[in-house]
Amino acid sequence: MNSLGFDRPPAETRVVVAMSGGVDSSVTAALLAEQGYDVVGITLQLYDHGVAVQKKGACCAGQDIHDARRVSESLGIPHYVLDYESRFKEQVMEDFADSYIRGETPIPCVRCNQTVKFKDLLETARDLGADCLATGHYVRRDVGPDGRARLLRGVDTGRDQSYFLFATTQAQIDFLRFPLGGMEKSEVRAHGERFGLTVADKPDSQDICFVPQGRYVDVIERLRPGAMEAGEIVDMDGTVLGSHEGIVRYTIGQRRGIGVGGQDTPLYVVKLDPAAKRVIVGPRDALRTAAVHVRETNWLGDALPDDGLPVQVKIRSTRPAVPARVHSGEDGGLHIVLDVPEYGVSAGQAAVIYDAETATRVLGGGWIGKAVSADPRLAAA
């Protein structure tokens, strides 16, 4: 059995590596080539051929394609650039804009993994005769006692990307490999220096690749002209406190830049009502969420018991996993009841479910369709 789990020599195992031009995917390709695998590098052209994204910390830009090509040349592996721009615009960018218009806070990087990368790219890898697709994600894959491949959190807790991969299906996990999942970031950079890669000290991507300078409102205006409709800012009792120029400018939990002042206590955005074009504000306690309804679910665990299953759940990428109980919901969804209310949960975010004991194995997850407030006034609304 070789290091990727195939019963044949590495030289007879073809691996397609998704190369973004960063240090992680470059080291992934280098390690596999060093082990003697038949490595093919693929970089996806996702947005505007790199012209509109000329900023540090953005992935998928022209410089990144250049970097991936240079690394491939230094490793002596074939490298291809695939134009996925149209499908990326349709499946990721337009979904991003529509989600904000619905009063949600989307995570386009998850949607990109769910559609373009782990669906379209995976099919392309199969077409190239690959035995597997490898990426530089900080997440682990192993095979459980039942013989099924499992998705686990990365060893480097500060870099773990399992939250962003909750939508990876069982069939996709079977085909995917994550060589960096058991490493710390410092170890990966050390490998980059050992291989003499030009990207060894390249900064990590920080921003959404199609949102220059973080101005997501500009992207929405371009994709959905006329979507910015003015409306009222009201308190939880319906008293009008001010006006706004579009709910897409607000997110749940926002405190600064709301547009109302002179209040005795700090106010936060606690709810968005796109139908009424209203932004509802209130005290921080009103941000407490008791439960979430989840749609578009991907379940990787065993069948759920009738009385639910104790789990741990992350409802924001930057928050730790917390104890909860997950139940089967309507229309194939899930209903997650939190043991202790969480703050600032927004529709459009992901709820990612882990095992209750260690919060290591990804059991599944889905997109939050509704956050049930612990405040009776909002819960009933």
JSON list of N, CA, C and O in Angstrom, two decimals, residues 286-312:
[
{"chain": "A", "resi": 286, "resn": "ALA", "atom": "N", "xyz": [-29.88, 40.33, 22.61]},
{"chain": "A", "resi": 286, "resn": "ALA", "atom": "CA", "xyz": [-30.83, 39.89, 21.59]},
{"chain": "A", "resi": 286, "resn": "ALA", "atom": "C", "xyz": [-30.16, 39.10, 20.48]},
{"chain": "A", "resi": 286, "resn": "ALA", "atom": "O", "xyz": [-30.84, 38.53, 19.63]},
{"chain": "A", "resi": 287, "resn": "LEU", "atom": "N", "xyz": [-28.83, 39.04, 20.51]},
{"chain": "A", "resi": 287, "resn": "LEU", "atom": "CA", "xyz": [-28.10, 38.26, 19.50]},
{"chain": "A", "resi": 287, "resn": "LEU", "atom": "C", "xyz": [-27.99, 36.79, 19.86]},
{"chain": "A", "resi": 287, "resn": "LEU", "atom": "O", "xyz": [-27.48, 35.98, 19.08]},
{"chain": "A", "resi": 288, "resn": "ARG", "atom": "N", "xyz": [-28.45, 36.42, 21.04]},
{"chain": "A", "resi": 288, "resn": "ARG", "atom": "CA", "xyz": [-28.34, 35.02, 21.46]},
{"chain": "A", "resi": 288, "resn": "ARG", "atom": "C", "xyz": [-29.20, 34.11, 20.60]},
{"chain": "A", "resi": 288, "resn": "ARG", "atom": "O", "xyz": [-30.38, 34.37, 20.39]},
{"chain": "A", "resi": 289, "resn": "THR", "atom": "N", "xyz": [-28.60, 33.04, 20.11]},
{"chain": "A", "resi": 289, "resn": "THR", "atom": "CA", "xyz": [-29.30, 32.07, 19.27]},
{"chain": "A", "resi": 289, "resn": "THR", "atom": "C", "xyz": [-29.42, 30.74, 20.01]},
{"chain": "A", "resi": 289, "resn": "THR", "atom": "O", "xyz": [-28.43, 30.20, 20.50]},
{"chain": "A", "resi": 290, "resn": "ALA", "atom": "N", "xyz": [-30.64, 30.21, 20.07]},
{"chain": "A", "resi": 290, "resn": "ALA", "atom": "CA", "xyz": [-30.90, 28.97, 20.80]},
{"chain": "A", "resi": 290, "resn": "ALA", "atom": "C", "xyz": [-30.82, 27.74, 19.91]},
{"chain": "A", "resi": 290, "resn": "ALA", "atom": "O", "xyz": [-30.48, 26.64, 20.37]},
{"chain": "A", "resi": 291, "resn": "ALA", "atom": "N", "xyz": [-31.15, 27.91, 18.62]},
{"chain": "A", "resi": 291, "resn": "ALA", "atom": "CA", "xyz": [-31.17, 26.77, 17.70]},
{"chain": "A", "resi": 291, "resn": "ALA", "atom": "C", "xyz": [-31.05, 27.29, 16.28]},
{"chain": "A", "resi": 291, "resn": "ALA", "atom": "O", "xyz": [-31.26, 28.47, 16.00]},
{"chain": "A", "resi": 292, "resn": "VAL", "atom": "N", "xyz": [-30.71, 26.38, 15.35]},
{"chain": "A", "resi": 292, "resn": "VAL", "atom": "CA", "xyz": [-30.64, 26.75, 13.94]},
{"chain": "A", "resi": 292, "resn": "VAL", "atom": "C", "xyz": [-31.31, 25.67, 13.10]},
{"chain": "A", "resi": 292, "resn": "VAL", "atom": "O", "xyz": [-31.23, 24.47, 13.42]},
{"chain": "A", "resi": 293, "resn": "HIS", "atom": "N", "xyz": [-32.00, 26.10, 12.04]},
{"chain": "A", "resi": 293, "resn": "HIS", "atom": "CA", "xyz": [-32.53, 25.19, 11.03]},
{"chain": "A", "resi": 293, "resn": "HIS", "atom": "C", "xyz": [-31.54, 25.20, 9.87]},
{"chain": "A", "resi": 293, "resn": "HIS", "atom": "O", "xyz": [-31.15, 26.26, 9.38]},
{"chain": "A", "resi": 294, "resn": "VAL", "atom": "N", "xyz": [-31.14, 24.02, 9.41]},
{"chain": "A", "resi": 294, "resn": "VAL", "atom": "CA", "xyz": [-30.10, 23.89, 8.40]},
{"chain": "A", "resi": 294, "resn": "VAL", "atom": "C", "xyz": [-30.66, 23.24, 7.14]},
{"chain": "A", "resi": 294, "resn": "VAL", "atom": "O", "xyz": [-31.38, 22.25, 7.20]},
{"chain": "A", "resi": 295, "resn": "ARG", "atom": "N", "xyz": [-30.31, 23.84, 5.99]},
{"chain": "A", "resi": 295, "resn": "ARG", "atom": "CA", "xyz": [-30.76, 23.33, 4.69]},
{"chain": "A", "resi": 295, "resn": "ARG", "atom": "C", "xyz": [-29.54, 22.87, 3.88]},
{"chain": "A", "resi": 295, "resn": "ARG", "atom": "O", "xyz": [-28.41, 23.05, 4.27]},
{"chain": "A", "resi": 296, "resn": "GLU", "atom": "N", "xyz": [-29.82, 22.26, 2.72]},
{"chain": "A", "resi": 296, "resn": "GLU", "atom": "CA", "xyz": [-28.75, 21.77, 1.83]},
{"chain": "A", "resi": 296, "resn": "GLU", "atom": "C", "xyz": [-27.72, 20.98, 2.62]},
{"chain": "A", "resi": 296, "resn": "GLU", "atom": "O", "xyz": [-26.52, 21.25, 2.57]},
{"chain": "A", "resi": 297, "resn": "THR", "atom": "N", "xyz": [-28.19, 19.98, 3.33]},
{"chain": "A", "resi": 297, "resn": "THR", "atom": "CA", "xyz": [-27.32, 19.27, 4.25]},
{"chain": "A", "resi": 297, "resn": "THR", "atom": "C", "xyz": [-26.48, 18.21, 3.55]},
{"chain": "A", "resi": 297, "resn": "THR", "atom": "O", "xyz": [-26.83, 17.67, 2.50]},
{"chain": "A", "resi": 298, "resn": "ASN", "atom": "N", "xyz": [-25.36, 17.92, 4.17]},
{"chain": "A", "resi": 298, "resn": "ASN", "atom": "CA", "xyz": [-24.49, 16.81, 3.76]},
{"chain": "A", "resi": 298, "resn": "ASN", "atom": "C", "xyz": [-24.18, 16.02, 5.02]},
{"chain": "A", "resi": 298, "resn": "ASN", "atom": "O", "xyz": [-23.54, 16.53, 5.94]},
{"chain": "A", "resi": 299, "resn": "TRP", "atom": "N", "xyz": [-24.68, 14.80, 5.10]},
{"chain": "A", "resi": 299, "resn": "TRP", "atom": "CA", "xyz": [-24.51, 14.00, 6.31]},
{"chain": "A", "resi": 299, "resn": "TRP", "atom": "C", "xyz": [-23.56, 12.84, 6.04]},
{"chain": "A", "resi": 299, "resn": "TRP", "atom": "O", "xyz": [-23.78, 12.04, 5.13]},
{"chain": "A", "resi": 300, "resn": "LEU", "atom": "N", "xyz": [-22.50, 12.73, 6.85]},
{"chain": "A", "resi": 300, "resn": "LEU", "atom": "CA", "xyz": [-21.48, 11.72, 6.67]},
{"chain": "A", "resi": 300, "resn": "LEU", "atom": "C", "xyz": [-21.49, 10.67, 7.78]},
{"chain": "A", "resi": 300, "resn": "LEU", "atom": "O", "xyz": [-20.74, 9.69, 7.71]},
{"chain": "A", "resi": 301, "resn": "GLY", "atom": "N", "xyz": [-22.30, 10.88, 8.80]},
{"chain": "A", "resi": 301, "resn": "GLY", "atom": "CA", "xyz": [-22.34, 9.97, 9.93]},
{"chain": "A", "resi": 301, "resn": "GLY", "atom": "C", "xyz": [-23.38, 8.88, 9.75]},
{"chain": "A", "resi": 301, "resn": "GLY", "atom": "O", "xyz": [-23.96, 8.71, 8.66]},
{"chain": "A", "resi": 302, "resn": "ASP", "atom": "N", "xyz": [-23.63, 8.14, 10.82]},
{"chain": "A", "resi": 302, "resn": "ASP", "atom": "CA", "xyz": [-24.67, 7.10, 10.81]},
{"chain": "A", "resi": 302, "resn": "ASP", "atom": "C", "xyz": [-26.04, 7.77, 10.87]},
{"chain": "A", "resi": 302, "resn": "ASP", "atom": "O", "xyz": [-26.15, 8.97, 11.11]},
{"chain": "A", "resi": 303, "resn": "ALA", "atom": "N", "xyz": [-27.09, 6.96, 10.67]},
{"chain": "A", "resi": 303, "resn": "ALA", "atom": "CA", "xyz": [-28.45, 7.49, 10.72]},
{"chain": "A", "resi": 303, "resn": "ALA", "atom": "C", "xyz": [-28.73, 8.12, 12.08]},
{"chain": "A", "resi": 303, "resn": "ALA", "atom": "O", "xyz": [-28.31, 7.60, 13.12]},
{"chain": "A", "resi": 304, "resn": "LEU", "atom": "N", "xyz": [-29.43, 9.24, 12.07]},
{"chain": "A", "resi": 304, "resn": "LEU", "atom": "CA", "xyz": [-29.74, 9.94, 13.32]},
{"chain": "A", "resi": 304, "resn": "LEU", "atom": "C", "xyz": [-30.81, 9.20, 14.11]},
{"chain": "A", "resi": 304, "resn": "LEU", "atom": "O", "xyz": [-31.83, 8.78, 13.54]},
{"chain": "A", "resi": 305, "resn": "PRO", "atom": "N", "xyz": [-30.63, 9.05, 15.43]},
{"chain": "A", "resi": 305, "resn": "PRO", "atom": "CA", "xyz": [-31.67, 8.47, 16.28]},
{"chain": "A", "resi": 305, "resn": "PRO", "atom": "C", "xyz": [-32.91, 9.36, 16.30]},
{"chain": "A", "resi": 305, "resn": "PRO", "atom": "O", "xyz": [-32.85, 10.56, 16.01]},
{"chain": "A", "resi": 306, "resn": "ASP", "atom": "N", "xyz": [-34.04, 8.78, 16.65]},
{"chain": "A", "resi": 306, "resn": "ASP", "atom": "CA", "xyz": [-35.29, 9.55, 16.69]},
{"chain": "A", "resi": 306, "resn": "ASP", "atom": "C", "xyz": [-35.23, 10.70, 17.68]},
{"chain": "A", "resi": 306, "resn": "ASP", "atom": "O", "xyz": [-35.87, 11.74, 17.46]},
{"chain": "A", "resi": 307, "resn": "ASP", "atom": "N", "xyz": [-34.48, 10.52, 18.77]},
{"chain": "A", "resi": 307, "resn": "ASP", "atom": "CA", "xyz": [-34.39, 11.58, 19.77]},
{"chain": "A", "resi": 307, "resn": "ASP", "atom": "C", "xyz": [-33.17, 12.48, 19.57]},
{"chain": "A", "resi": 307, "resn": "ASP", "atom": "O", "xyz": [-32.80, 13.25, 20.45]},
{"chain": "A", "resi": 308, "resn": "GLY", "atom": "N", "xyz": [-32.56, 12.40, 18.40]},
{"chain": "A", "resi": 308, "resn": "GLY", "atom": "CA", "xyz": [-31.42, 13.26, 18.10]},
{"chain": "A", "resi": 308, "resn": "GLY", "atom": "C", "xyz": [-30.10, 12.67, 18.55]},
{"chain": "A", "resi": 308, "resn": "GLY", "atom": "O", "xyz": [-30.04, 11.62, 19.20]},
{"chain": "A", "resi": 309, "resn": "LEU", "atom": "N", "xyz": [-29.03, 13.38, 18.21]},
{"chain": "A", "resi": 309, "resn": "LEU", "atom": "CA", "xyz": [-27.68, 12.91, 18.51]},
{"chain": "A", "resi": 309, "resn": "LEU", "atom": "C", "xyz": [-26.87, 14.01, 19.16]},
{"chain": "A", "resi": 309, "resn": "LEU", "atom": "O", "xyz": [-26.83, 15.14, 18.66]},
{"chain": "A", "resi": 310, "resn": "PRO", "atom": "N", "xyz": [-26.22, 13.74, 20.30]},
{"chain": "A", "resi": 310, "resn": "PRO", "atom": "CA", "xyz": [-25.34, 14.75, 20.89]},
{"chain": "A", "resi": 310, "resn": "PRO", "atom": "C", "xyz": [-24.11, 14.94, 20.01]},
{"chain": "A", "resi": 310, "resn": "PRO", "atom": "O", "xyz": [-23.48, 13.97, 19.57]},
{"chain": "A", "resi": 311, "resn": "VAL", "atom": "N", "xyz": [-23.76, 16.19, 19.75]},
{"chain": "A", "resi": 311, "resn": "VAL", "atom": "CA", "xyz": [-22.65, 16.51, 18.86]},
{"chain": "A", "resi": 311, "resn": "VAL", "atom": "C", "xyz": [-21.96, 17.77, 19.36]},
{"chain": "A", "resi": 311, "resn": "VAL", "atom": "O", "xyz": [-22.35, 18.35, 20.37]},
{"chain": "A", "resi": 312, "resn": "GLN", "atom": "N", "xyz": [-20.94, 18.18, 18.64]},
{"chain": "A", "resi": 312, "resn": "GLN", "atom": "CA", "xyz": [-20.41, 19.53, 18.79]},
{"chain": "A", "resi": 312, "resn": "GLN", "atom": "C", "xyz": [-20.57, 20.22, 17.44]},
{"chain": "A", "resi": 312, "resn": "GLN", "atom": "O", "xyz": [-20.47, 19.57, 16.39]}
]
